[in-house]
Coordinates of C-alpha atoms in Angstrom, one line a residue:
M23 CA 10.8 84.9 -59.5
S24 CA 9.6 85.3 -55.9
E25 CA 12.1 86.1 -53.2
K26 CA 12.7 83.7 -50.3
I27 CA 13.0 85.0 -46.8
S28 CA 14.7 83.4 -43.8
L29 CA 12.9 82.5 -40.6
D30 CA 13.8 85.7 -38.9
S31 CA 12.6 87.6 -42.0
S32 CA 15.7 89.8 -41.8
V33 CA 17.7 88.5 -44.8
I34 CA 16.3 88.4 -48.3
M35 CA 17.6 85.4 -50.3
H36 CA 17.8 86.0 -54.1
N37 CA 17.9 83.5 -56.9
I38 CA 16.4 80.7 -54.8
L39 CA 14.0 78.6 -56.8
L40 CA 12.8 76.4 -54.0
T41 CA 12.6 76.7 -50.2
T42 CA 11.9 73.8 -47.9
L43 CA 11.3 73.4 -44.2
H44 CA 12.2 70.2 -42.5
S45 CA 11.2 69.0 -39.0
G46 CA 12.9 66.2 -37.0
S47 CA 15.8 65.6 -34.7
L48 CA 19.3 66.8 -35.3
N49 CA 20.6 65.5 -31.9
V50 CA 23.5 63.1 -32.5
N51 CA 22.0 60.9 -29.7
A52 CA 19.1 60.2 -32.0
G53 CA 21.4 58.1 -34.1
G54 CA 20.4 57.2 -37.7
P55 CA 17.3 59.4 -38.1
A56 CA 19.4 62.5 -37.2
L57 CA 22.2 61.6 -39.6
S58 CA 19.7 60.9 -42.4
M59 CA 17.9 64.2 -42.0
S60 CA 21.2 66.2 -41.8
L61 CA 22.6 64.6 -44.9
T62 CA 19.3 65.0 -46.8
L63 CA 19.4 68.7 -46.1
K64 CA 23.1 68.9 -47.2
G65 CA 22.3 67.2 -50.4
L66 CA 19.4 69.6 -51.1
E67 CA 21.6 72.6 -50.4
K68 CA 24.2 71.3 -52.9
A69 CA 21.4 70.9 -55.4
G70 CA 20.4 74.5 -55.0
V71 CA 17.4 74.1 -52.7
K72 CA 17.1 76.4 -49.7
T73 CA 16.5 74.4 -46.5
V74 CA 15.5 75.3 -43.0
A75 CA 15.6 72.7 -40.2
L76 CA 13.2 73.0 -37.3
C77 CA 14.1 70.9 -34.3
E78 CA 13.9 70.8 -30.6
Q79 CA 16.5 72.4 -28.4
I80 CA 19.5 70.1 -27.9
P81 CA 19.6 68.9 -24.3
S82 CA 22.8 69.2 -22.2
D83 CA 23.7 65.6 -22.8
G84 CA 23.3 65.9 -26.6
K85 CA 25.0 67.5 -29.5
L86 CA 23.9 69.1 -32.7
I87 CA 24.9 66.7 -35.5
A88 CA 25.3 69.4 -38.2
P89 CA 26.0 72.9 -36.9
D90 CA 26.6 74.2 -40.5
L91 CA 22.9 73.8 -41.4
N92 CA 20.3 76.5 -41.2
V93 CA 18.7 75.3 -37.9
R94 CA 16.0 77.0 -35.9
F95 CA 15.1 75.5 -32.5
T96 CA 11.7 75.1 -30.9
H97 CA 11.1 74.5 -27.2
S98 CA 11.8 71.0 -25.9
G99 CA 9.2 68.3 -26.4
K100 CA 7.0 67.0 -23.6
Y101 CA 4.9 63.9 -22.9
G102 CA 7.0 61.0 -24.1
T103 CA 6.6 59.6 -27.6
F104 CA 4.2 62.4 -28.6
A105 CA 6.9 65.0 -27.8
Y106 CA 4.5 67.9 -27.6
V107 CA 6.2 71.3 -28.6
D108 CA 4.3 74.2 -27.2
N109 CA 5.7 76.9 -29.5
I110 CA 5.9 75.1 -32.8
H111 CA 3.1 77.1 -34.4
E112 CA 4.8 80.4 -33.6
C113 CA 8.0 79.0 -35.2
L114 CA 6.1 78.0 -38.3
K115 CA 4.5 81.4 -38.7
K116 CA 8.0 82.9 -38.9
A117 CA 9.0 80.7 -41.8
V118 CA 8.1 82.9 -44.8
D119 CA 7.7 81.7 -48.4
V120 CA 8.2 78.0 -47.7
D121 CA 7.3 76.0 -50.9
I122 CA 7.2 72.5 -49.4
Y123 CA 7.4 71.0 -45.9
H124 CA 9.1 67.7 -45.0
I125 CA 8.4 65.8 -41.9
H126 CA 11.1 63.4 -40.7
G127 CA 9.7 60.8 -38.3
T128 CA 6.4 59.4 -37.1
W129 CA 4.1 59.7 -34.1
M130 CA 5.5 63.0 -32.8
H131 CA 3.7 66.3 -32.4
H132 CA 5.9 68.1 -34.9
G133 CA 4.5 66.0 -37.7
L134 CA 0.9 66.6 -36.7
A135 CA 1.5 70.3 -36.3
I136 CA 3.3 70.8 -39.6
S137 CA 0.8 68.7 -41.6
R138 CA -2.0 70.9 -40.2
Y139 CA -0.1 74.1 -40.9
A140 CA 0.8 73.0 -44.4
R141 CA -2.9 72.3 -45.2
K142 CA -3.9 75.7 -43.7
V143 CA -1.4 77.6 -45.9
E144 CA -2.2 75.3 -48.9
K145 CA 1.3 74.0 -49.3
P146 CA 2.3 70.3 -49.9
Y147 CA 4.2 68.2 -47.4
V148 CA 6.3 65.0 -47.6
V149 CA 6.7 62.4 -44.8
S150 CA 9.7 60.2 -44.2
P151 CA 8.5 57.5 -41.7
R152 CA 12.1 56.5 -40.8
G153 CA 11.4 52.8 -40.4
M154 CA 8.6 53.3 -37.8
L155 CA 6.0 51.4 -39.8
Y156 CA 7.8 48.1 -39.9
P157 CA 5.9 45.4 -38.1
Q158 CA 8.6 45.0 -35.4
A159 CA 8.5 48.8 -34.8
L160 CA 4.7 48.8 -34.6
A161 CA 4.7 45.9 -32.1
H162 CA 6.6 48.1 -29.6
H163 CA 4.0 49.9 -27.5
A164 CA 1.5 48.5 -30.0
L165 CA -1.7 49.8 -28.2
L166 CA -0.4 53.3 -27.9
K167 CA 0.5 53.4 -31.6
K168 CA -2.9 52.1 -32.7
V169 CA -4.5 54.9 -30.7
M170 CA -2.1 57.5 -32.2
M171 CA -2.7 56.1 -35.7
K172 CA -6.5 56.4 -35.3
L173 CA -6.4 59.9 -33.7
Y174 CA -4.0 61.7 -36.0
Q175 CA -1.2 59.8 -37.7
K176 CA -3.4 58.2 -40.4
K177 CA -4.5 61.6 -41.5
V178 CA -0.9 62.9 -41.5
F179 CA 0.1 60.1 -43.9
A180 CA -3.0 60.0 -46.1
E181 CA -2.8 63.7 -46.9
A182 CA 0.9 63.8 -47.6
A183 CA 1.7 64.7 -51.2
C184 CA 4.3 61.9 -51.1
V185 CA 5.8 59.5 -48.5
Q186 CA 9.5 58.7 -48.8
A187 CA 10.5 55.1 -48.1
T188 CA 14.2 54.1 -48.0
C189 CA 13.6 50.8 -49.8
K190 CA 10.8 48.8 -51.5
E191 CA 10.3 46.7 -48.4
E192 CA 9.4 49.8 -46.4
M193 CA 7.0 50.9 -49.1
E194 CA 5.3 47.5 -49.0
Y195 CA 4.7 47.8 -45.2
Y196 CA 3.3 51.3 -45.8
R197 CA 0.9 50.1 -48.5
A198 CA -0.1 47.2 -46.3
L199 CA -1.6 49.8 -43.9
G200 CA -4.0 50.9 -46.6
F201 CA -2.4 54.1 -47.8
K202 CA -2.7 54.9 -51.5
N203 CA -0.7 58.1 -52.0
P204 CA 2.5 58.3 -54.0
V205 CA 5.7 56.8 -52.4
A206 CA 9.2 57.8 -53.4
V207 CA 11.8 55.0 -52.8
L208 CA 15.0 56.9 -52.0
P209 CA 17.7 55.5 -49.7
N210 CA 19.3 57.5 -47.0
P211 CA 22.3 59.4 -48.3
I212 CA 25.9 59.0 -47.3
D213 CA 28.7 61.6 -47.3
I214 CA 31.5 60.3 -49.5
N215 CA 33.6 63.4 -49.3
G216 CA 37.1 62.8 -47.9
V217 CA 36.7 59.0 -47.5
I218 CA 35.9 57.5 -50.9
D219 CA 39.6 57.3 -52.0
R220 CA 41.0 56.3 -48.6
E221 CA 43.1 53.1 -48.7
I222 CA 42.5 50.4 -46.2
P223 CA 45.8 49.4 -44.5
K224 CA 46.7 45.8 -43.9
K225 CA 46.0 45.0 -40.3
P226 CA 47.8 42.4 -38.2
I227 CA 44.7 42.2 -35.9
F228 CA 41.2 41.4 -37.2
N229 CA 39.1 44.3 -35.9
V230 CA 35.4 43.5 -35.7
G231 CA 33.0 46.5 -35.1
Y232 CA 29.5 47.6 -34.2
L233 CA 28.3 51.1 -35.0
G234 CA 25.1 52.7 -33.8
R235 CA 22.8 53.3 -30.9
L236 CA 22.9 50.9 -28.0
H237 CA 19.4 49.6 -27.4
P238 CA 18.1 46.1 -26.6
R239 CA 16.5 45.7 -30.0
K240 CA 19.9 46.2 -31.6
R241 CA 21.0 42.8 -30.2
V242 CA 24.6 43.8 -29.7
E243 CA 25.1 40.9 -27.3
R244 CA 25.0 38.5 -30.3
L245 CA 28.1 40.1 -31.5
I246 CA 29.8 39.8 -28.2
Y247 CA 28.9 36.1 -28.0
A248 CA 30.1 35.5 -31.6
F249 CA 33.3 37.4 -30.8
N250 CA 33.9 35.1 -27.9
E251 CA 34.0 32.2 -30.3
L252 CA 36.0 34.1 -32.9
K253 CA 38.8 34.9 -30.5
R254 CA 39.5 31.2 -29.9
V255 CA 40.7 30.9 -33.5
K256 CA 42.1 34.3 -34.4
E257 CA 43.8 37.3 -32.9
C258 CA 41.1 40.0 -32.9
R259 CA 39.5 42.9 -31.2
L260 CA 35.9 44.1 -30.9
V261 CA 35.1 47.8 -31.0
I262 CA 31.6 48.9 -30.0
I263 CA 31.0 52.4 -31.3
G264 CA 27.9 54.2 -29.9
G265 CA 25.9 54.8 -26.8
G266 CA 22.3 55.2 -25.7
D267 CA 20.5 53.0 -23.3
K268 CA 22.6 53.1 -20.1
A269 CA 21.0 50.0 -18.6
Y270 CA 21.6 48.0 -21.8
Q271 CA 25.2 49.2 -22.0
T272 CA 25.7 48.1 -18.4
F273 CA 24.4 44.6 -19.4
L274 CA 26.8 44.4 -22.3
E275 CA 29.7 45.4 -20.2
A276 CA 28.8 42.8 -17.6
E277 CA 28.7 40.1 -20.3
V278 CA 32.1 41.1 -21.6
K279 CA 33.4 40.8 -18.0
R280 CA 31.7 37.5 -17.5
L281 CA 33.3 36.1 -20.7
K282 CA 36.7 37.5 -19.6
I283 CA 37.3 39.4 -22.8
E284 CA 37.6 42.9 -21.3
N285 CA 41.2 43.3 -22.6
V286 CA 40.1 42.9 -26.3
V287 CA 36.7 44.7 -26.2
E288 CA 36.4 48.5 -26.4
F289 CA 33.3 50.7 -25.8
T290 CA 34.0 54.0 -27.4
G291 CA 30.7 55.8 -26.7
F292 CA 29.3 58.2 -29.4
L293 CA 32.0 59.5 -31.7
T294 CA 31.8 62.2 -34.3
G295 CA 34.0 63.8 -36.9
K296 CA 37.5 62.5 -37.4
E297 CA 37.3 60.2 -34.3
K298 CA 34.4 58.4 -35.7
D299 CA 35.9 58.3 -39.2
D300 CA 39.1 56.8 -37.9
A301 CA 37.3 54.3 -35.7
I302 CA 35.3 52.9 -38.6
T303 CA 38.2 52.9 -41.1
G304 CA 40.2 51.0 -38.6
L305 CA 37.8 48.1 -38.7
S306 CA 38.3 44.9 -40.8
L307 CA 34.6 44.2 -40.7
L308 CA 31.3 45.8 -39.4
V309 CA 28.5 43.6 -38.1
V310 CA 24.9 44.7 -37.8
P311 CA 23.4 42.1 -35.4
S312 CA 19.8 43.5 -35.0
D313 CA 16.8 41.5 -36.2
F314 CA 15.6 44.4 -38.4
E315 CA 16.5 47.8 -39.6
N316 CA 14.5 49.8 -42.2
F317 CA 17.7 50.9 -43.9
G318 CA 20.7 51.0 -41.7
N319 CA 22.9 54.1 -42.1
I320 CA 25.6 52.2 -40.3
V321 CA 25.9 49.9 -43.4
T322 CA 26.6 52.9 -45.7
E323 CA 29.0 54.5 -43.2
A324 CA 31.1 51.4 -43.3
L325 CA 30.9 50.7 -47.0
V326 CA 31.9 54.2 -48.0
R327 CA 35.1 53.7 -45.9
G328 CA 35.9 50.5 -47.6
V329 CA 34.8 48.2 -44.7
P330 CA 32.8 45.1 -45.7
V331 CA 29.6 44.4 -43.7
I332 CA 27.7 41.5 -42.2
A333 CA 23.9 42.3 -42.0
S334 CA 20.9 40.2 -41.3
R335 CA 18.0 39.6 -43.8
G336 CA 15.9 41.7 -41.5
M337 CA 17.5 44.6 -43.4
P338 CA 17.0 45.5 -47.1
W339 CA 20.7 45.0 -47.9
Q340 CA 20.8 42.2 -50.5
E341 CA 23.1 44.5 -52.4
L342 CA 25.9 43.3 -50.0
E343 CA 25.9 40.0 -51.9
E344 CA 24.9 41.4 -55.3
H345 CA 27.9 43.7 -55.3
H346 CA 30.3 41.4 -53.4
C347 CA 30.9 43.8 -50.5
G348 CA 29.6 41.8 -47.6
W349 CA 27.3 39.1 -46.3
W350 CA 23.5 39.1 -46.1
I351 CA 22.6 36.4 -43.6
D352 CA 19.8 34.8 -41.7
N353 CA 19.0 36.2 -38.2
G354 CA 20.3 34.3 -35.3
Q355 CA 23.4 33.6 -33.1
E356 CA 24.7 30.6 -35.0
S357 CA 24.5 32.4 -38.4
I358 CA 26.5 35.3 -37.0
N359 CA 29.1 33.0 -35.5
Q360 CA 29.7 31.1 -38.7
T361 CA 29.8 34.1 -40.9
L362 CA 32.3 35.9 -38.7
L363 CA 34.5 32.8 -38.8
E364 CA 34.2 32.7 -42.6
A365 CA 35.0 36.4 -42.9
A366 CA 38.0 36.1 -40.6
A367 CA 39.4 33.2 -42.7
L368 CA 39.4 35.3 -45.9
P369 CA 42.8 36.7 -47.1
N370 CA 43.2 40.3 -46.3
E371 CA 43.5 41.2 -50.0
K372 CA 40.0 39.7 -50.7
R373 CA 38.4 41.7 -47.9
M374 CA 40.1 44.8 -49.3
R375 CA 38.6 44.1 -52.8
M376 CA 35.2 43.8 -51.1
G377 CA 35.8 47.2 -49.5
V378 CA 36.5 48.7 -52.9
N379 CA 33.3 47.2 -54.3
G380 CA 31.4 48.8 -51.4
K381 CA 32.9 52.2 -52.0
R382 CA 31.9 52.0 -55.7
L383 CA 28.3 51.1 -54.8
M384 CA 28.1 54.1 -52.4
Y385 CA 29.6 56.5 -54.9
E386 CA 27.3 55.6 -57.7
N387 CA 24.0 55.2 -55.8
Y388 CA 24.0 56.6 -52.3
S389 CA 26.0 59.8 -52.3
V390 CA 24.7 63.1 -50.8
E391 CA 25.0 64.7 -54.2
V392 CA 23.1 62.0 -56.1
L393 CA 20.2 61.8 -53.6
G394 CA 20.0 65.5 -53.1
K395 CA 19.3 65.9 -56.8
K396 CA 16.7 63.1 -56.7
M397 CA 14.9 64.7 -53.7
K398 CA 14.9 68.0 -55.5
R399 CA 13.3 66.3 -58.5
L400 CA 10.7 64.8 -56.2
Y401 CA 9.8 68.3 -54.8
E402 CA 9.6 69.8 -58.3
W403 CA 7.3 67.0 -59.5
I404 CA 5.0 67.6 -56.5
L405 CA 4.9 71.3 -57.0
H406 CA 4.8 71.6 -60.8
G407 CA 3.8 68.2 -62.2
G408 CA 5.4 66.9 -65.4
E409 CA 7.1 63.6 -65.9
K410 CA 7.0 61.4 -62.8
P411 CA 10.4 60.4 -61.4
E412 CA 11.3 56.8 -61.9
F413 CA 11.7 56.2 -58.2
V414 CA 8.0 57.3 -57.4
Y415 CA 5.3 54.7 -57.2
E416 CA 1.6 55.4 -57.3

């Protein structure tokens, strides 16, 4: 068995069967992609896979989402979406005995650099697009992305040993672009430790929540307008958990003030750890008002804490209805309004049963441990062949 050596080449790791290097963001301000990457690495570590995370230095207004991981920092990225990193090649050369590389994200320089380096050292790599190939995402800065796709991103995808999609819908969008290589359909993991058995207390006030990055495409204003209708018929509060686009947050706060609901709407900003856990668990219901999400980590974060979810059909979450743990609804303001009213009218005991159903779904299909083992199986299949995993499509 070959020995595996850490990035600084100073510590020899024995009894490691597989070493992987992952590139992407671990800045909490990056939202879902950072959480997905960190939990993927934690699942792999629990499955016995050695991981190294390579990411940009965290800026002063950011925070490392998982300080317990084996993280090595490059210089900060430059030039907008491309995020050019001038020392990434030097960092890659220091990573000794990596068996497989994993690129988290699309368009950025780190993906191009790692794909080229992997080909140079004759090692395979996997790409997780993180929802960036959905039509709605491609429509944003469409011309720039067409140029990027032609210049380098098409080759990055086409020469990957496998591409990870979080759902079959994302796989179909990938295939529609003409790519033929294998696709592994593996959802983003959720950490169930410490929350799966938590009881949801009965709440005298109906607490509606939003969780995630604040950005115009998230359409959080829809939830504010729906809440304005809901408060007319029920005592309730709205909790908006997250931060991001300052101008958009200012707009949301202005709408809250215009509607004169400041006393029952709270903007918490980004929360982590126990603060975040307590804020989510204190909700009666989570609403995802955006038109589309490729997966939606916010859904799993609510369900694992026993909180039912309302999500639009722009997300691949029909399981909310199939497992009776939420609502999967048409996009639009009126649909959100009516569903919120329906949810608020349910007896608290029924909402709690929906919460239990959501916990069970997460435990059986989405846990860090379950998906870490599946990702390890994917890597082993890429490296050694054998029976193709059932979640891989060719």
